[in-house]
XYZ file of C-alpha atoms in Angstrom:
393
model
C 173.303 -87.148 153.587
C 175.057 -90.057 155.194
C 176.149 -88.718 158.803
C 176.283 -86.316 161.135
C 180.043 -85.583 162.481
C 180.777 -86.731 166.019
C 177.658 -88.855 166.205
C 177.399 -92.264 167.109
C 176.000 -95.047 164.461
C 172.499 -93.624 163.071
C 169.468 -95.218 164.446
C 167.616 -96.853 162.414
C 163.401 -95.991 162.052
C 162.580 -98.160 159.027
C 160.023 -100.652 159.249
C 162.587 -104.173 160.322
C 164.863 -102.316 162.004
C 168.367 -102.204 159.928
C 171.778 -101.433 160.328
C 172.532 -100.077 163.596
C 168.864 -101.027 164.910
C 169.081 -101.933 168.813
C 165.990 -104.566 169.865
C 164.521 -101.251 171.268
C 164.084 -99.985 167.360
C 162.767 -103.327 166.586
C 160.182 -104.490 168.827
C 156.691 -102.796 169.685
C 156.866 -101.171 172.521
C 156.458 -97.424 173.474
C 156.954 -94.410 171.456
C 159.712 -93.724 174.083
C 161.463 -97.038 173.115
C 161.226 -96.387 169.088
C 162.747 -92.708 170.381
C 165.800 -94.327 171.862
C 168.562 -93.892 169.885
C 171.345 -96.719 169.791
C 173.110 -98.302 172.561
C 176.329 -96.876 172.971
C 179.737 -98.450 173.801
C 180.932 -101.292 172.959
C 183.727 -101.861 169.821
C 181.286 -103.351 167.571
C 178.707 -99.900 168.022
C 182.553 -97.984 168.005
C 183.746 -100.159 164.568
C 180.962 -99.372 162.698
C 179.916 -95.529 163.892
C 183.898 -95.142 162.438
C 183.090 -96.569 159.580
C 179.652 -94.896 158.637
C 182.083 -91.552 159.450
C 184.365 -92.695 156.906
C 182.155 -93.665 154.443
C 180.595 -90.468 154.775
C 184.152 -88.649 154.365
C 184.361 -90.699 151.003
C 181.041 -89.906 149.476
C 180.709 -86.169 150.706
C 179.216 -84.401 148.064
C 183.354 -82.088 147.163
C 181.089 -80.639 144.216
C 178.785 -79.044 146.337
C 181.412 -77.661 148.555
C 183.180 -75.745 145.515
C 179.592 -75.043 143.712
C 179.032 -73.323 147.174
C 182.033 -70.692 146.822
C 180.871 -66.991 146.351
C 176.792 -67.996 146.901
C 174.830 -66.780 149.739
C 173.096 -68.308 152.911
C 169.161 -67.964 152.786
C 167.391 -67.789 155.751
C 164.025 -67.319 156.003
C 162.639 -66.503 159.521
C 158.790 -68.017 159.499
C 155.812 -65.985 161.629
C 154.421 -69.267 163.071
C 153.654 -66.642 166.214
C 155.887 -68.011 168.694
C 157.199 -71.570 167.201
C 160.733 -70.448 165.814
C 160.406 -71.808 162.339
C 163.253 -71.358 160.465
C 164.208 -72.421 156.865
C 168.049 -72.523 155.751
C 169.070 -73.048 152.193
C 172.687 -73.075 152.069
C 175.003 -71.812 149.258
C 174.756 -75.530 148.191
C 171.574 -75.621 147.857
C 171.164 -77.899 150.740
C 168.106 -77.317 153.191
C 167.075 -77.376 157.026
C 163.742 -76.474 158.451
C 164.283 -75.551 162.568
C 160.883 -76.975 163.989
C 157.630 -76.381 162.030
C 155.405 -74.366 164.325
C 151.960 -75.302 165.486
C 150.129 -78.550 164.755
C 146.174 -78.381 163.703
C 144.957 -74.846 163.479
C 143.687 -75.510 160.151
C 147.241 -76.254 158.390
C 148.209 -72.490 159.331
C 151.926 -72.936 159.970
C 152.723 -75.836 157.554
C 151.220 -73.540 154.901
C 153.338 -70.881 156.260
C 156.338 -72.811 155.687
C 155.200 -74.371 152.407
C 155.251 -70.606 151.784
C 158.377 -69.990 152.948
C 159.502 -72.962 150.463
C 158.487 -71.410 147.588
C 159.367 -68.694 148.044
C 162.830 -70.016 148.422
C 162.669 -72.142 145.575
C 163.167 -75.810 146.977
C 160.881 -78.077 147.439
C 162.966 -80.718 149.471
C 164.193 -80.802 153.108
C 167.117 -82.374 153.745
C 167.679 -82.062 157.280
C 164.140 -81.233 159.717
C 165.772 -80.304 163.129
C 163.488 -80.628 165.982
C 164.679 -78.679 168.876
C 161.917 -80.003 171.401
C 158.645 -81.582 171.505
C 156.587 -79.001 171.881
C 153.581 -78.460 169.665
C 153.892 -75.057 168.760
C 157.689 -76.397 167.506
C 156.938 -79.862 165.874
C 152.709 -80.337 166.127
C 153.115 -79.248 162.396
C 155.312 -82.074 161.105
C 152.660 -84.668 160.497
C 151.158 -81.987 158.035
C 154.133 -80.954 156.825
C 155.744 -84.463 156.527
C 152.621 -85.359 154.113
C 153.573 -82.543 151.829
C 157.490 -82.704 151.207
C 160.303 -85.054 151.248
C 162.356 -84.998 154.377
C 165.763 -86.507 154.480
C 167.075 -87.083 158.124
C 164.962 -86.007 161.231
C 167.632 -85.003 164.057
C 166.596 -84.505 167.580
C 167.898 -85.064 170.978
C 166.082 -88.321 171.315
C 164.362 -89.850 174.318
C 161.898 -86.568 176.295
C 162.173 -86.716 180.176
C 158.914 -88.022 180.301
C 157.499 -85.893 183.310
C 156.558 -82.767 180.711
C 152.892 -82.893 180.465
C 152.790 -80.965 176.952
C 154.416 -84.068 175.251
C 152.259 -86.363 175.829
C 150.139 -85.078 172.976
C 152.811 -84.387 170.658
C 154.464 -87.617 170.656
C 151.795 -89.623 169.233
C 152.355 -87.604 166.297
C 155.790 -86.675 165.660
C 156.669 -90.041 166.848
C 155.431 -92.224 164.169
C 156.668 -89.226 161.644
C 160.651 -89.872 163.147
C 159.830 -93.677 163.140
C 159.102 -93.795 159.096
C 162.257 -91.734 158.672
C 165.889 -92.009 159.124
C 166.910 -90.105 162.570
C 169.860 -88.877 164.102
C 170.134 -88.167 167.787
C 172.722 -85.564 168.385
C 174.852 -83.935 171.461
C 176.547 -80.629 172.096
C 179.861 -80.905 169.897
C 178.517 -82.660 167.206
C 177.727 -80.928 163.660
C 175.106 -81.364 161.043
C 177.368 -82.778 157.417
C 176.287 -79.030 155.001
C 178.634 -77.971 152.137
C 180.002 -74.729 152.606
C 178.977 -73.690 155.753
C 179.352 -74.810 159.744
C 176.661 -76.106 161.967
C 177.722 -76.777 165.323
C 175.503 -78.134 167.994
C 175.471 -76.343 170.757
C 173.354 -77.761 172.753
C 170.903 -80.863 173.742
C 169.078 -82.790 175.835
C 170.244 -80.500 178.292
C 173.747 -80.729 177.949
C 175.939 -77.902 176.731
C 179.199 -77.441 173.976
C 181.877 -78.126 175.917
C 184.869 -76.640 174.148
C 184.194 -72.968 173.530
C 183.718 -72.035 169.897
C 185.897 -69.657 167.870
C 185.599 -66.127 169.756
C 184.454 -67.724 172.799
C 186.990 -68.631 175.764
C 186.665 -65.299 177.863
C 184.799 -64.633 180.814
C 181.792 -63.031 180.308
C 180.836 -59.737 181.815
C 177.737 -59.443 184.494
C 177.615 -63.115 184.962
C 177.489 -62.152 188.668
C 174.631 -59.914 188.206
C 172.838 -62.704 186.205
C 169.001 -63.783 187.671
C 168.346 -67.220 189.070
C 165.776 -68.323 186.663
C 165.160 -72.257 187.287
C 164.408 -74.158 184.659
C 160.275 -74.592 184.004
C 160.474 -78.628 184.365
C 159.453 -78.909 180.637
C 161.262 -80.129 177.606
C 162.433 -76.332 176.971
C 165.860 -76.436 178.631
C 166.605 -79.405 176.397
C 166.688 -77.613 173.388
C 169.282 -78.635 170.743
C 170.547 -75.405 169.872
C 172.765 -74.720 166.607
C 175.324 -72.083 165.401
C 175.685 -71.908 162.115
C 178.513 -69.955 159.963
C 179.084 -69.113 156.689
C 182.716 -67.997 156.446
C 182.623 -64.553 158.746
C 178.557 -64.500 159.411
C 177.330 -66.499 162.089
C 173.996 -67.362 163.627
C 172.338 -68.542 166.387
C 169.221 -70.302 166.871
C 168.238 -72.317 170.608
C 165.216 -73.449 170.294
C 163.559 -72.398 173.716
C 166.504 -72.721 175.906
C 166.041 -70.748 178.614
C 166.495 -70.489 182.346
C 169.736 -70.823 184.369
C 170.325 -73.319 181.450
C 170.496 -70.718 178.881
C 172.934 -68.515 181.458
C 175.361 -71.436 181.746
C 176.393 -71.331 177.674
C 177.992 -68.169 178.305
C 178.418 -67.720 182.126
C 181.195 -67.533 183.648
C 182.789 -68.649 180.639
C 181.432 -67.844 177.173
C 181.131 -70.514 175.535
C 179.883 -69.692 171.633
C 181.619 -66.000 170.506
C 180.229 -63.000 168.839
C 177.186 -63.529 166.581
C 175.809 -61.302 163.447
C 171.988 -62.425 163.899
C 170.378 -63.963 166.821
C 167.195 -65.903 167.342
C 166.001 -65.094 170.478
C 165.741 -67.747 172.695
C 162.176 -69.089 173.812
C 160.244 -66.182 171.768
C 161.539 -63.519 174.263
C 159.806 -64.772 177.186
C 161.386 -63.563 180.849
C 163.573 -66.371 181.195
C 165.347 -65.978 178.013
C 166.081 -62.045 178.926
C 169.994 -62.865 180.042
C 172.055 -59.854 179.960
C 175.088 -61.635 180.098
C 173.973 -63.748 177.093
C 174.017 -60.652 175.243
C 176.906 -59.402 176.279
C 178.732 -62.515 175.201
C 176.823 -62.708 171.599
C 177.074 -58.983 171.290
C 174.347 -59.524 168.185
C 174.217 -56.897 165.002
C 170.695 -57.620 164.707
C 167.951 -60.104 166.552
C 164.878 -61.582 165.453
C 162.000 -62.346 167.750
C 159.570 -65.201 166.886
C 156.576 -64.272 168.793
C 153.142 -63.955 168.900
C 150.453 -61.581 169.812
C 150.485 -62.256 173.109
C 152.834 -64.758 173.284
C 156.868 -64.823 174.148
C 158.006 -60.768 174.318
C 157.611 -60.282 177.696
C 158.123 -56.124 177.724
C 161.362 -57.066 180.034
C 162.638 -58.519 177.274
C 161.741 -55.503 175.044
C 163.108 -53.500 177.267
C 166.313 -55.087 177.297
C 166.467 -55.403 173.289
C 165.625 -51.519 172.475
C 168.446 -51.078 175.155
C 171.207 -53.260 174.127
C 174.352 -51.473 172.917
C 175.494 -52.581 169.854
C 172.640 -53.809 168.171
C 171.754 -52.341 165.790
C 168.298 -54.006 164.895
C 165.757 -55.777 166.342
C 163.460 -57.877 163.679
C 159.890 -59.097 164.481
C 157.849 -62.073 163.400
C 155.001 -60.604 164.784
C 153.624 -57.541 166.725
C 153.055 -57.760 170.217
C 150.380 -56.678 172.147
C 151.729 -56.696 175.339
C 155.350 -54.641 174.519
C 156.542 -51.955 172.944
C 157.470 -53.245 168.996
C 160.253 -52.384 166.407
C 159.353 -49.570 163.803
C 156.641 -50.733 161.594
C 159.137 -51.370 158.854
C 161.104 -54.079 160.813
C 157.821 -56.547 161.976
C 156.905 -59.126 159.559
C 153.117 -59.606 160.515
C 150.428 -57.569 161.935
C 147.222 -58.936 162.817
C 144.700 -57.274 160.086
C 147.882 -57.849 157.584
C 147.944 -60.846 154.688
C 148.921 -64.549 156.310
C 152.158 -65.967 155.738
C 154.363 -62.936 155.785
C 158.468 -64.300 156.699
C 161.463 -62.125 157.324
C 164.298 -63.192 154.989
C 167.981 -63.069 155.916
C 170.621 -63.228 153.021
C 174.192 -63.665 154.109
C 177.931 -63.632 152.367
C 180.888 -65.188 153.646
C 182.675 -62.281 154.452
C 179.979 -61.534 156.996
C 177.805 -59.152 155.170
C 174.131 -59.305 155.248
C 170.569 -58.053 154.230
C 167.093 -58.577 156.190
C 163.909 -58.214 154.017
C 160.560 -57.753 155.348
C 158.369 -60.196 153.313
C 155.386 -58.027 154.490
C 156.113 -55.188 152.642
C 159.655 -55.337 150.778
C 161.692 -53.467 152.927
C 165.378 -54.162 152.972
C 167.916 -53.635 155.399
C 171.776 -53.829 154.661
C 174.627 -54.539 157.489
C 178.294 -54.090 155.783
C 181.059 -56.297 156.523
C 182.133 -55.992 159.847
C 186.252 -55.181 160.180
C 188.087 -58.491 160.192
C 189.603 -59.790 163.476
C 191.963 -62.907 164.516
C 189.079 -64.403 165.808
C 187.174 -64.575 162.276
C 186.723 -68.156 161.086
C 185.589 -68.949 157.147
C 184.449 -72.566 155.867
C 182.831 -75.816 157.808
């Protein structure tokens, strides 16, 4: 793992600084100066970001790109009851954990991943993505960190600074990014995985820019769409990733949400169709976007929430009434809504810890969803080809 396409020169977290440290990566200061990434501009930053890209072009791993024809994508959806865990083992063999859930609580949601691991047969993570600093999305990494090699940590860099909830979590994920190697990355950039695509689609509060394959049309009911400002938090600032393996394609944004979360498809979409969708901010109120579903049109979408938390019944409401899709996977049941069948929620309350829903996907866009509570397995065919299907990174 040597780069991440479209990115500027890595920044540097080791002790000393090193290639491509700025004096902000090298002197004590702040955790918000170790968090800032590299000064850009400039032809000697330019001269050697284009080299690191071309080394990285030399040295790609072309084995695991032709090991990786015919095998499936893994993805294992973690109940961390509201955090949006979510482990990726690609038909490589290469893996990325999407934020870690809670901090403290006894270990719960690193165990839960650690679960997760096993049952996915790695023991390795070679990319930890951190959408936002948030606890109940990367409070677990300190515990986690202590327990399994990670290979790059790739955020969005510097927080705003005026979100009270990371004060708390950057004294600890902080010093976790500073002992490893970290990329900071924008909209338009994408993470270096054999055999399949990972766009970033958004960061920092910025959005992709050039529409992705499918996208480029207006999209419906943007006029009807709700004014939901942004919360002033870190939330809005998710980095948010589509990933594709040959026809499949899935979406995970962190917690975007807000009139931030309308803008990626409104008035123009911006990302295509989608087979399987993590909901946006655990299906609180200002994630429920008609529009956004109307541009992702999702076969299936899994909620990461918690008893009580994130599935706001709006949100319900506009899930069990969304044409076209034709499932709607739970983490966890809700107390507050009205909850997929029984067969189709990963973790109930009296039920054993650690339960995951499991996603395995083919390149020609078929897929399966298994309930790691209880076994049961769901199967979504091929969809019909169109000229907007796209196969390989």
């Amino acid at each position: 793992m040597v780069g991440i396409t479209g990115c500027g020169a890595p920044d540097s977290r080791q002790a000393g600084g090193g290639p491509g440290a700025s004096p902000a990566d090298t002197r004590k200061g702040s955790t918000y100066q170790k968090m800032r990434g590299p000064k850009h501009g400039g032809a000697s930053i330019l001269a050697e970001a284009v080299t690191r890209l071309f080394l990285a072009v030399l040295v790609f791993p072309l084995g695991l790109a032709a090991a990786a024809a015919g095998r499936s994508l893994e993805i294992y959806f973690i109940d961390v009851e509201g955090g949006a865990s979510t482990l990726l083992v690609t038909p490589a063999g290469e893996t990325v954990l999407i934020d870690t859930g809670y901090g403290q609580r006894e270990g719960r949601d690193p165990a839960r991943v650690m679960a997760a691991m096993r049952a996915a047969g790695v023991d390795r993570l070679d990319i930890f993505v951190a959408t936002h600093l948030h606890n109940d999305h990367v409070g677990g990494l300190p515990e986690l960190a202590a327990q399994v090699p990670i290979g790059v940590i790739v955020d969005y860099g510097e927080p705003l600074g005026i979100d009270r909830m990371v004060n708390n979590v950057i004294r600890t994920y902080g010093p976790v990014r500073d002992a490893h190697t970290a990329r900071q990355v924008k909209p338009g950039d994408r993470l270096p995985l054999a055999g399949v695509r990972a766009d970033v689609v958004s960061a920092g509060g910025d959005l992709v820019e050039t529409p992705l394959a499918g996208g480029g049309q207006a999209t419906p009911g943007c006029d009807r769409a709700e004014d939901h400002v942004e919360d002033g938090t870190e939330n809005y600032r998710s980095v948010g990733l589509m990933i594709e393996h040959g026809a499949f394609r899935f979406l995970a944004l962190g917690d975007l949400s807000g009139n931030t979360l309308t803008r990626i498809v409104c008035p123009i979409d911006r990302l295509g169709p989608v087979s399987a969708y993590l909901v946006a901010h655990h299906g609180d109120y200002d994630s429920n976007v008609p529009a956004l579903y109307a541009a992702l049109r999702p076969r299936v979408a899994v909620l990461n929430n918690g008893p009580a938390k994130g599935g706001s019944p709006d949100a319900f409401r506009t899930l069990h009434g969304l044409a076209g899709l034709e499932d709607l996977w739970q983490l966890h049941a809700s107390r507050v809504a009205r909850n997929a069948g029984d067969d189709f929620v990963a973790y109930f309350d009296n039920t054993t810890d650690g339960n995951w829903i499991h996603l395995r996907a083919q390149d020609d866009g078929s897929f399966t969803l298994t309930n790691g509570r209880n076994g049961f397995t769901r199967a979504y065919p091929a969809a019909p080809a169109t000229a907007e299907s796209r196969s390989g990174p």
